């Protein structure tokens, strides 16, 4: 199982504030995410600006596409995204269109798992060539006290067995990481845990040390 | 049953192009929608600009919110939206936060029905005070030939019986309207059928004449 990457989610409502987080953290993370809040606040200019600020990082456009997969994928990938999220509730035709466009840019679609979805859905995404999903403890679910549980880990294991790599997110801290040691984790996604920390780079270091300890050091 | 309204969905990737549609059509529609594609392309500046261009219309921010309900609702309603969409896959906590913010602005949340949802979900939305949902034949589903069917009408009837008003969308034409005569339709949403018509105002007139014929003339 490959070593999970660390992803900085930028969920600022202000692009300049997001860029300040980026300048503090870009040397300490592997992936930069233009979060939904930022994309909606600033539009795809957020993705273009982050591409310029971080030319060598993997860049995610977290659009949670539900429809118009071709148009939105063209918008996201032409703005410089490497990966784009599609919500699990999207019709399979939307996933297919997004995936076609992603491939034409050598990009990837990530299915964002929210609400009701089934393993049959996951098989149909995989059959379209989708390799990634995002396993999410929602911000609001988290605020209302919903924690990581056995059900989460069971679902993540089933997705791992289907060959789908997961990015894991939702108030995650370095202390949570051992929970996921048997899961095919592509990335751990942290937003405010990094950007609002008193010492952001220190927290990123804590994540990397935990990842090294559990999955082995970076080669 | 009240007379359905006509909603212009603006799904342009370019705000100036959207504004050209608005200037052609605003006197012929009841509701202006900043579509997801437009909101992602231009950010919430699209909503602010449309609010200025159409100070007296109902304005919808079609954000399909899946998380961060409070933040995104504050962004949308403070930008001038009257209604904001939340995707059915969102955690119930997200719907609750969005609804609280909507009420504080005298706005409304509309649940966008995509993929898997149940009547129990619909009851829980209604119990939070949500009064509207959007019944969607997706752009991609539509392009792949999926039509309005008995299942759609059955689901719409069940939602009507729960007291949820529906906005109906997805390649809808005036000729489709009689299908929905027994449904509590708050609005018919048309995008390219209006904005890409050779005579946009003429098509809007066709919609209004069909609505008058089926639901009775505007008072």
Tab-separated table of C-alpha atoms in Angstrom:
chain	number	residue	atom	x	y	z
A	1	UNK	CA	0.000	0.000	0.000
A	2	UNK	CA	1.534	3.308	-0.989
A	3	UNK	CA	2.281	6.038	1.514
A	4	UNK	CA	-0.661	8.443	1.939
A	5	UNK	CA	-0.129	12.032	0.863
A	6	UNK	CA	-1.094	15.129	2.845
A	7	UNK	CA	-3.654	17.458	1.267
A	8	UNK	CA	-4.313	21.041	2.322
A	9	UNK	CA	-7.990	21.944	1.836
A	10	UNK	CA	-8.539	25.659	1.358
A	11	UNK	CA	-12.068	26.463	2.436
A	12	UNK	CA	-11.645	30.188	2.809
A	13	UNK	CA	-14.294	32.582	1.568
A	14	UNK	CA	-11.508	34.957	0.543
A	15	UNK	CA	-8.879	34.044	-2.039
A	16	UNK	CA	-6.201	36.259	-0.493
A	17	UNK	CA	-6.607	34.507	2.855
A	18	UNK	CA	-6.305	31.165	1.071
A	19	UNK	CA	-3.097	32.332	-0.592
A	20	UNK	CA	-1.642	33.269	2.790
A	21	UNK	CA	-2.281	29.700	4.001
A	22	UNK	CA	-0.682	28.387	0.834
A	23	UNK	CA	2.464	30.437	1.329
A	24	UNK	CA	2.781	29.116	4.898
A	25	UNK	CA	2.063	25.498	4.017
A	26	UNK	CA	2.869	24.659	0.419
A	27	UNK	CA	6.323	23.308	1.231
A	28	UNK	CA	4.784	21.055	3.870
A	29	UNK	CA	1.948	19.396	1.928
A	30	UNK	CA	1.707	17.246	-1.188
A	31	UNK	CA	-1.679	18.313	-2.536
A	32	UNK	CA	-3.447	21.668	-2.646
A	33	UNK	CA	-7.252	21.669	-2.727
A	34	UNK	CA	-9.416	24.538	-3.899
A	35	UNK	CA	-12.301	23.722	-1.553
A	36	UNK	CA	-15.951	24.078	-2.476
A	37	UNK	CA	-16.356	27.203	-0.358
A	38	UNK	CA	-13.383	28.841	-2.050
A	39	UNK	CA	-14.483	27.784	-5.546
A	40	UNK	CA	-17.957	29.156	-4.942
A	41	UNK	CA	-16.691	32.343	-3.337
A	42	UNK	CA	-14.047	33.168	-5.909
A	43	UNK	CA	-15.038	31.022	-8.878
A	44	UNK	CA	-12.566	29.081	-10.961
A	45	UNK	CA	-10.182	31.976	-10.707
A	46	UNK	CA	-9.297	30.347	-7.397
A	47	UNK	CA	-8.066	27.245	-9.253
A	48	UNK	CA	-6.133	29.305	-11.810
A	49	UNK	CA	-4.506	31.394	-9.079
A	50	UNK	CA	-3.546	28.332	-7.032
A	51	UNK	CA	-2.092	26.678	-10.144
A	52	UNK	CA	0.186	29.694	-10.572
A	53	UNK	CA	1.107	29.743	-6.876
A	54	UNK	CA	1.831	25.994	-6.791
A	55	UNK	CA	2.957	24.913	-10.251
A	56	UNK	CA	4.298	21.544	-9.097
A	57	UNK	CA	1.669	20.385	-6.592
A	58	UNK	CA	-1.242	18.116	-7.318
A	59	UNK	CA	-4.178	20.550	-7.415
A	60	UNK	CA	-7.741	19.472	-6.623
A	61	UNK	CA	-10.887	21.345	-7.654
A	62	UNK	CA	-13.453	20.271	-5.067
A	63	UNK	CA	-16.522	21.133	-7.123
A	64	UNK	CA	-18.707	18.210	-5.988
A	65	UNK	CA	-20.121	18.056	-9.510
A	66	UNK	CA	-23.698	16.741	-9.626
A	67	UNK	CA	-24.567	17.454	-13.252
A	68	UNK	CA	-23.037	18.935	-16.389
A	69	UNK	CA	-19.991	16.735	-15.932
A	70	UNK	CA	-18.400	17.612	-19.262
A	71	UNK	CA	-18.717	21.385	-18.919
A	72	UNK	CA	-17.534	21.523	-15.334
A	73	UNK	CA	-14.669	19.112	-15.938
A	74	UNK	CA	-13.509	21.180	-18.892
A	75	UNK	CA	-13.695	24.275	-16.700
A	76	UNK	CA	-11.797	22.694	-13.825
A	77	UNK	CA	-9.074	20.908	-15.768
A	78	UNK	CA	-8.452	23.795	-18.151
A	79	UNK	CA	-8.049	26.023	-15.084
A	80	UNK	CA	-5.201	23.775	-13.959
A	81	UNK	CA	-6.756	21.149	-11.705
A	82	UNK	CA	-5.279	17.640	-11.683
A	83	UNK	CA	-8.166	16.069	-9.815
A	84	UNK	CA	-11.832	17.090	-9.637
A	85	UNK	CA	-14.540	15.843	-7.294
A	86	UNK	CA	-17.927	14.518	-8.440
A	87	UNK	CA	-20.604	13.866	-5.845
A	88	UNK	CA	-21.804	10.292	-5.440
A	89	UNK	CA	-25.407	11.406	-6.043
A	90	UNK	CA	-24.548	12.452	-9.601
A	91	UNK	CA	-26.132	10.388	-12.375
A	92	UNK	CA	-23.734	7.805	-13.775
A	93	UNK	CA	-23.810	9.689	-17.089
A	94	UNK	CA	-22.344	12.707	-15.291
A	95	UNK	CA	-19.549	10.609	-13.833
A	96	UNK	CA	-18.871	9.170	-17.298
A	97	UNK	CA	-18.667	12.591	-18.992
A	98	UNK	CA	-16.438	13.971	-16.235
A	99	UNK	CA	-14.178	10.932	-16.416
A	100	UNK	CA	-13.810	11.237	-20.217
A	101	UNK	CA	-12.740	14.863	-19.882
A	102	UNK	CA	-10.441	14.044	-16.953
A	103	UNK	CA	-8.634	11.420	-19.029
A	104	UNK	CA	-8.180	13.861	-21.909
A	105	UNK	CA	-6.289	16.109	-19.468
A	106	UNK	CA	-4.500	13.177	-17.786
A	107	UNK	CA	-6.523	14.156	-14.740
A	108	UNK	CA	-8.560	12.118	-12.309
A	109	UNK	CA	-12.104	12.147	-11.001
A	110	UNK	CA	-12.658	11.620	-7.297
A	111	UNK	CA	-16.117	10.536	-6.154
A	112	UNK	CA	-17.150	12.424	-3.044
A	113	UNK	CA	-19.091	10.054	-0.807
A	114	UNK	CA	-21.937	11.806	0.925
A	115	UNK	CA	-25.305	10.483	2.001
A	116	UNK	CA	-26.690	7.408	0.304
A	117	UNK	CA	-24.497	5.321	-1.975
A	118	UNK	CA	-23.982	1.596	-2.437
A	119	UNK	CA	-21.142	-0.743	-3.309
A	120	UNK	CA	-22.894	-1.324	-6.635
A	121	UNK	CA	-22.555	2.407	-7.277
A	122	UNK	CA	-18.875	2.098	-6.403
A	123	UNK	CA	-18.477	-0.786	-8.859
A	124	UNK	CA	-20.074	1.265	-11.613
A	125	UNK	CA	-17.693	4.176	-10.915
A	126	UNK	CA	-14.743	1.804	-10.963
A	127	UNK	CA	-16.000	0.244	-14.205
A	128	UNK	CA	-15.834	3.734	-15.747
A	129	UNK	CA	-12.178	3.896	-14.758
A	130	UNK	CA	-12.577	6.045	-11.666
A	131	UNK	CA	-9.814	5.181	-9.223
A	132	UNK	CA	-10.443	7.487	-6.312
A	133	UNK	CA	-13.118	8.415	-3.812
A	134	UNK	CA	-13.255	10.792	-0.895
A	135	UNK	CA	-14.526	9.438	2.363
A	136	UNK	CA	-15.992	12.278	4.269
A	137	UNK	CA	-17.069	13.012	7.739
A	138	UNK	CA	-18.985	16.153	6.843
A	139	UNK	CA	-18.200	19.470	8.522
A	140	UNK	CA	-21.740	19.702	9.850
A	141	UNK	CA	-21.923	16.028	10.795
A	142	UNK	CA	-18.662	16.511	12.637
A	143	UNK	CA	-19.878	19.661	14.391
A	144	UNK	CA	-22.960	17.771	15.519
A	145	UNK	CA	-20.703	15.156	17.147
A	146	UNK	CA	-20.715	12.368	14.562
A	147	UNK	CA	-17.397	10.513	14.877
A	148	UNK	CA	-15.436	7.960	12.874
A	149	UNK	CA	-16.947	4.580	13.609
A	150	UNK	CA	-16.905	0.897	12.759
A	151	UNK	CA	-19.359	1.530	9.909
A	152	UNK	CA	-16.958	4.025	8.344
A	153	UNK	CA	-14.056	1.600	8.532
A	154	UNK	CA	-16.161	-1.241	7.126
A	155	UNK	CA	-17.213	0.895	4.156
A	156	UNK	CA	-13.629	2.050	3.603
A	157	UNK	CA	-12.398	-1.547	3.669
A	158	UNK	CA	-15.012	-2.567	1.107
A	159	UNK	CA	-13.948	0.290	-1.179
A	160	UNK	CA	-10.299	-0.679	-0.726
A	161	UNK	CA	-11.195	-4.235	-1.783
A	162	UNK	CA	-12.845	-2.841	-4.923
A	163	UNK	CA	-9.547	-1.180	-5.781
A	164	UNK	CA	-10.675	2.357	-5.027
A	165	UNK	CA	-8.173	4.568	-3.247
A	166	UNK	CA	-9.571	6.901	-0.627
A	167	UNK	CA	-8.864	10.378	0.507
A	168	UNK	CA	-10.061	10.754	4.054
A	169	UNK	CA	-11.355	13.997	5.452
A	170	UNK	CA	-13.458	15.644	8.113
A	171	UNK	CA	-11.752	17.163	11.140
A	172	UNK	CA	-8.942	14.633	10.920
A	173	UNK	CA	-5.949	14.981	13.240
A	174	UNK	CA	-2.594	13.138	13.369
A	175	UNK	CA	-3.927	11.145	16.334
A	176	UNK	CA	-6.722	9.688	14.130
A	177	UNK	CA	-4.368	8.190	11.541
A	178	UNK	CA	-3.777	4.730	13.071
A	179	UNK	CA	-7.499	4.034	12.527
A	180	UNK	CA	-6.841	3.891	8.794
A	181	UNK	CA	-3.738	1.704	8.689
A	182	UNK	CA	-5.401	-1.082	6.667
A	183	UNK	CA	-7.189	1.234	4.246
A	184	UNK	CA	-5.855	2.232	0.808
A	185	UNK	CA	-5.483	5.894	1.705
A	186	UNK	CA	-4.346	8.115	-1.158
A	187	UNK	CA	-4.378	11.235	0.979
A	188	UNK	CA	-5.380	12.665	4.296
A	189	UNK	CA	-7.132	15.966	3.819
A	190	UNK	CA	-6.865	18.653	6.466
A	191	UNK	CA	-8.203	22.166	6.279
A	192	UNK	CA	-8.599	24.259	9.380
A	193	UNK	CA	-6.516	21.767	11.403
A	194	UNK	CA	-3.607	23.039	9.312
A	195	UNK	CA	-4.476	26.561	8.269
A	196	UNK	CA	-5.844	27.705	11.612
A	197	UNK	CA	-3.128	26.075	13.727
A	198	UNK	CA	-0.818	28.399	15.683
A	199	UNK	CA	2.072	26.687	13.891
A	200	UNK	CA	0.705	25.299	10.610
A	201	UNK	CA	3.988	23.797	9.431
A	202	UNK	CA	4.370	22.069	12.809
A	203	UNK	CA	1.004	20.359	12.440
A	204	UNK	CA	1.880	19.313	8.879
A	205	UNK	CA	5.073	17.812	10.342
A	206	UNK	CA	3.000	15.895	12.894
A	207	UNK	CA	0.900	14.434	10.077
A	208	UNK	CA	3.974	13.394	8.104
A	209	UNK	CA	5.622	11.811	11.164
A	210	UNK	CA	2.468	9.797	11.872
A	211	UNK	CA	2.253	8.738	8.232
A	212	UNK	CA	5.929	7.697	8.295
A	213	UNK	CA	5.395	5.756	11.497
A	214	UNK	CA	2.381	3.835	10.151
A	215	UNK	CA	3.117	3.479	6.439
A	216	UNK	CA	6.915	3.838	6.335
A	217	UNK	CA	9.052	6.841	5.512
A	218	UNK	CA	8.857	8.743	2.239
A	219	UNK	CA	11.266	7.353	-0.354
B	1	UNK	CA	-52.716	24.780	-6.316
B	2	UNK	CA	-50.946	28.021	-7.112
B	3	UNK	CA	-49.883	28.909	-10.601
B	4	UNK	CA	-46.336	27.738	-11.378
B	5	UNK	CA	-43.721	30.385	-12.030
B	6	UNK	CA	-41.185	30.403	-14.850
B	7	UNK	CA	-37.510	30.295	-13.901
B	8	UNK	CA	-34.612	31.170	-16.170
B	9	UNK	CA	-31.543	29.046	-15.354
B	10	UNK	CA	-28.309	30.701	-16.361
B	11	UNK	CA	-25.728	27.989	-16.914
B	12	UNK	CA	-23.255	30.040	-18.868
B	13	UNK	CA	-19.530	29.774	-18.212
B	14	UNK	CA	-19.249	33.508	-18.862
B	15	UNK	CA	-21.029	36.091	-16.748
B	16	UNK	CA	-21.334	38.601	-19.583
B	17	UNK	CA	-23.097	36.024	-21.744
B	18	UNK	CA	-25.453	35.302	-18.845
B	19	UNK	CA	-26.211	39.004	-18.524
B	20	UNK	CA	-27.091	39.175	-22.216
B	21	UNK	CA	-29.651	36.395	-21.671
B	22	UNK	CA	-30.984	38.253	-18.662
B	23	UNK	CA	-31.478	41.460	-20.591
B	24	UNK	CA	-33.407	39.561	-23.272
B	25	UNK	CA	-35.520	37.554	-20.861
B	26	UNK	CA	-35.918	39.230	-17.487
B	27	UNK	CA	-39.249	40.822	-18.374
B	28	UNK	CA	-40.547	37.422	-19.453
B	29	UNK	CA	-39.648	35.257	-16.456
B	30	UNK	CA	-40.473	35.267	-12.739
B	31	UNK	CA	-37.292	33.807	-11.280
B	32	UNK	CA	-33.635	34.196	-12.214
B	33	UNK	CA	-31.267	31.358	-11.358
B	34	UNK	CA	-27.512	31.658	-11.057
B	35	UNK	CA	-26.838	28.088	-12.180
B	36	UNK	CA	-24.116	25.889	-10.764
B	37	UNK	CA	-21.929	26.281	-13.841
B	38	UNK	CA	-22.180	30.071	-13.641
B	39	UNK	CA	-21.571	30.154	-9.875
B	40	UNK	CA	-18.501	27.970	-10.249
B	41	UNK	CA	-17.214	29.872	-13.256
B	42	UNK	CA	-17.678	33.361	-11.867
B	43	UNK	CA	-18.067	32.747	-8.137
B	44	UNK	CA	-20.652	34.507	-6.008
B	45	UNK	CA	-19.969	37.672	-7.932
B	46	UNK	CA	-22.460	36.152	-10.379
B	47	UNK	CA	-25.190	36.269	-7.712
B	48	UNK	CA	-24.296	39.832	-6.701
B	49	UNK	CA	-24.287	40.978	-10.324
B	50	UNK	CA	-27.624	39.319	-11.076
B	51	UNK	CA	-29.128	40.870	-7.931
B	52	UNK	CA	-28.164	44.300	-9.277
B	53	UNK	CA	-29.459	43.504	-12.751
B	54	UNK	CA	-32.773	42.112	-11.429
B	55	UNK	CA	-33.578	43.848	-8.149
B	56	UNK	CA	-37.190	42.662	-8.063
B	57	UNK	CA	-36.957	39.067	-9.249
B	58	UNK	CA	-36.713	36.012	-7.064
B	59	UNK	CA	-33.041	35.058	-7.373
B	60	UNK	CA	-31.810	31.487	-6.890
B	61	UNK	CA	-28.229	30.477	-6.094
B	62	UNK	CA	-27.985	26.930	-7.405
B	63	UNK	CA	-25.012	25.894	-5.308
B	64	UNK	CA	-26.103	22.283	-4.640
B	65	UNK	CA	-24.602	22.609	-1.160
B	66	UNK	CA	-23.359	19.279	0.236
B	67	UNK	CA	-21.529	20.487	3.327
B	68	UNK	CA	-20.706	23.693	5.186
B	69	UNK	CA	-24.363	24.692	5.074
B	70	UNK	CA	-23.991	27.717	7.313
B	71	UNK	CA	-21.009	29.249	5.512
B	72	UNK	CA	-22.381	28.720	2.024
B	73	UNK	CA	-25.871	29.931	2.966
B	74	UNK	CA	-24.400	33.076	4.483
B	75	UNK	CA	-22.393	33.594	1.307
B	76	UNK	CA	-25.365	33.039	-0.988
B	77	UNK	CA	-28.011	35.013	0.894
B	78	UNK	CA	-25.700	37.916	1.688
B	79	UNK	CA	-24.899	38.080	-2.037
B	80	UNK	CA	-28.601	38.629	-2.704
B	81	UNK	CA	-30.103	35.202	-3.280
B	82	UNK	CA	-33.671	34.512	-2.155
B	83	UNK	CA	-33.442	30.774	-2.566
B	84	UNK	CA	-30.447	28.447	-2.384
B	85	UNK	CA	-30.198	24.796	-3.380
B	86	UNK	CA	-28.867	22.029	-1.104
B	87	UNK	CA	-28.248	18.602	-2.570
B	88	UNK	CA	-30.284	15.726	-1.185
B	89	UNK	CA	-27.087	13.800	-0.378
B	90	UNK	CA	-26.077	16.461	2.159
B	91	UNK	CA	-26.079	15.359	5.809
B	92	UNK	CA	-29.240	16.455	7.610
B	93	UNK	CA	-27.076	18.723	9.782
B	94	UNK	CA	-26.074	20.610	6.654
B	95	UNK	CA	-29.697	21.061	5.633
B	96	UNK	CA	-30.493	22.291	9.157
B	97	UNK	CA	-27.674	24.874	9.204
B	98	UNK	CA	-28.576	26.118	5.718
B	99	UNK	CA	-32.249	26.363	6.673
B	100	UNK	CA	-31.461	28.372	9.822
B	101	UNK	CA	-29.452	30.870	7.818
B	102	UNK	CA	-32.100	30.998	5.084
B	103	UNK	CA	-34.778	31.878	7.634
B	104	UNK	CA	-32.621	34.655	9.075
B	105	UNK	CA	-32.589	36.204	5.588
B	106	UNK	CA	-36.264	35.370	4.940
B	107	UNK	CA	-34.910	33.106	2.254
B	108	UNK	CA	-35.689	29.511	1.372
B	109	UNK	CA	-33.741	26.309	0.925
B	110	UNK	CA	-34.565	24.071	-2.010
B	111	UNK	CA	-33.479	20.447	-1.863
B	112	UNK	CA	-32.053	19.330	-5.163
B	113	UNK	CA	-33.120	15.744	-5.763
B	114	UNK	CA	-30.380	13.747	-7.443
B	115	UNK	CA	-29.508	10.097	-7.128
B	116	UNK	CA	-30.640	8.188	-4.073
B	117	UNK	CA	-33.113	9.738	-1.648
B	118	UNK	CA	-36.156	8.433	0.178
B	119	UNK	CA	-39.507	9.757	1.348
B	120	UNK	CA	-38.155	9.507	4.903
B	121	UNK	CA	-35.419	11.921	3.850
B	122	UNK	CA	-38.106	14.201	2.444
B	123	UNK	CA	-40.021	14.059	5.726
B	124	UNK	CA	-36.912	15.032	7.654
B	125	UNK	CA	-36.327	17.995	5.329
B	126	UNK	CA	-39.944	19.059	5.735
B	127	UNK	CA	-39.660	18.677	9.518
B	128	UNK	CA	-36.804	21.200	9.424
B	129	UNK	CA	-39.158	23.633	7.704
B	130	UNK	CA	-37.925	23.129	4.156
B	131	UNK	CA	-40.800	23.775	1.766
B	132	UNK	CA	-39.261	23.253	-1.629
B	133	UNK	CA	-37.446	20.674	-3.668
B	134	UNK	CA	-36.154	20.559	-7.216
B	135	UNK	CA	-37.075	17.573	-9.283
B	136	UNK	CA	-34.403	17.085	-11.830
B	137	UNK	CA	-33.899	15.208	-14.975
B	138	UNK	CA	-30.136	15.720	-15.094
B	139	UNK	CA	-28.459	17.301	-18.105
B	140	UNK	CA	-26.383	14.193	-18.651
B	141	UNK	CA	-29.250	11.800	-17.926
B	142	UNK	CA	-31.303	13.744	-20.442
B	143	UNK	CA	-28.520	13.701	-23.041
B	144	UNK	CA	-28.281	9.949	-22.625
B	145	UNK	CA	-31.981	9.646	-23.458
B	146	UNK	CA	-33.551	9.289	-20.002
B	147	UNK	CA	-37.060	10.758	-20.194
B	148	UNK	CA	-39.817	11.771	-17.790
B	149	UNK	CA	-41.591	8.629	-16.734
B	150	UNK	CA	-44.228	7.137	-14.466
B	151	UNK	CA	-41.630	6.770	-11.693
B	152	UNK	CA	-40.903	10.494	-11.834
B	153	UNK	CA	-44.582	11.394	-11.599
B	154	UNK	CA	-45.134	8.947	-8.750
B	155	UNK	CA	-42.261	10.464	-6.774
B	156	UNK	CA	-43.488	13.990	-7.493
B	157	UNK	CA	-46.983	13.087	-6.331
B	158	UNK	CA	-45.593	11.650	-3.092
B	159	UNK	CA	-43.621	14.838	-2.464
B	160	UNK	CA	-46.714	16.932	-3.225
B	161	UNK	CA	-48.613	14.899	-0.629
B	162	UNK	CA	-45.890	15.660	1.925
B	163	UNK	CA	-46.496	19.352	1.309
B	164	UNK	CA	-43.289	19.956	-0.599
B	165	UNK	CA	-43.527	22.227	-3.614
B	166	UNK	CA	-41.454	21.272	-6.609
B	167	UNK	CA	-39.480	23.083	-9.200
B	168	UNK	CA	-39.190	20.899	-12.254
B	169	UNK	CA	-36.218	20.978	-14.557
B	170	UNK	CA	-34.238	19.119	-17.151
B	171	UNK	CA	-34.770	19.926	-20.827
B	172	UNK	CA	-38.385	20.865	-20.171
B	173	UNK	CA	-40.450	22.342	-23.009
B	174	UNK	CA	-43.937	23.897	-23.041
B	175	UNK	CA	-45.248	20.663	-24.568
B	176	UNK	CA	-44.170	18.726	-21.442
B	177	UNK	CA	-46.225	20.825	-19.020
B	178	UNK	CA	-49.521	18.886	-19.046
B	179	UNK	CA	-47.627	15.936	-17.507
B	180	UNK	CA	-47.370	17.914	-14.281
B	181	UNK	CA	-50.926	19.195	-13.930
B	182	UNK	CA	-51.584	17.382	-10.642
B	183	UNK	CA	-48.221	18.204	-9.078
B	184	UNK	CA	-47.562	21.146	-6.727
B	185	UNK	CA	-45.207	22.896	-9.110
B	186	UNK	CA	-43.642	26.060	-7.730
B	187	UNK	CA	-41.692	26.722	-10.906
B	188	UNK	CA	-40.699	25.317	-14.234
B	189	UNK	CA	-37.015	25.850	-14.815
B	190	UNK	CA	-35.701	26.323	-18.322
B	191	UNK	CA	-32.182	27.154	-19.332
B	192	UNK	CA	-30.979	26.632	-22.843
B	193	UNK	CA	-34.577	26.110	-24.053
B	194	UNK	CA	-34.984	29.828	-23.350
B	195	UNK	CA	-31.557	31.370	-23.677
B	196	UNK	CA	-30.525	29.537	-26.835
B	197	UNK	CA	-33.883	29.890	-28.604
B	198	UNK	CA	-33.933	31.991	-31.781
B	199	UNK	CA	-36.671	34.055	-30.084
B	200	UNK	CA	-36.192	33.681	-26.324
B	201	UNK	CA	-39.126	35.899	-25.348
B	202	UNK	CA	-41.371	33.931	-27.688
B	203	UNK	CA	-40.509	30.652	-25.972
B	204	UNK	CA	-41.111	32.265	-22.565
B	205	UNK	CA	-44.518	33.328	-23.879
B	206	UNK	CA	-45.217	29.732	-24.934
B	207	UNK	CA	-44.436	28.566	-21.393
B	208	UNK	CA	-46.729	31.201	-19.855
B	209	UNK	CA	-49.582	30.374	-22.254
B	210	UNK	CA	-49.296	26.676	-21.396
B	211	UNK	CA	-49.220	27.484	-17.676
B	212	UNK	CA	-52.288	29.718	-18.081
B	213	UNK	CA	-54.092	27.016	-20.006
B	214	UNK	CA	-53.404	24.312	-17.394
B	215	UNK	CA	-53.348	26.225	-14.102
B	216	UNK	CA	-55.409	29.330	-14.931
B	217	UNK	CA	-54.287	32.814	-15.910
B	218	UNK	CA	-52.024	34.975	-13.753
B	219	UNK	CA	-54.010	37.163	-11.352
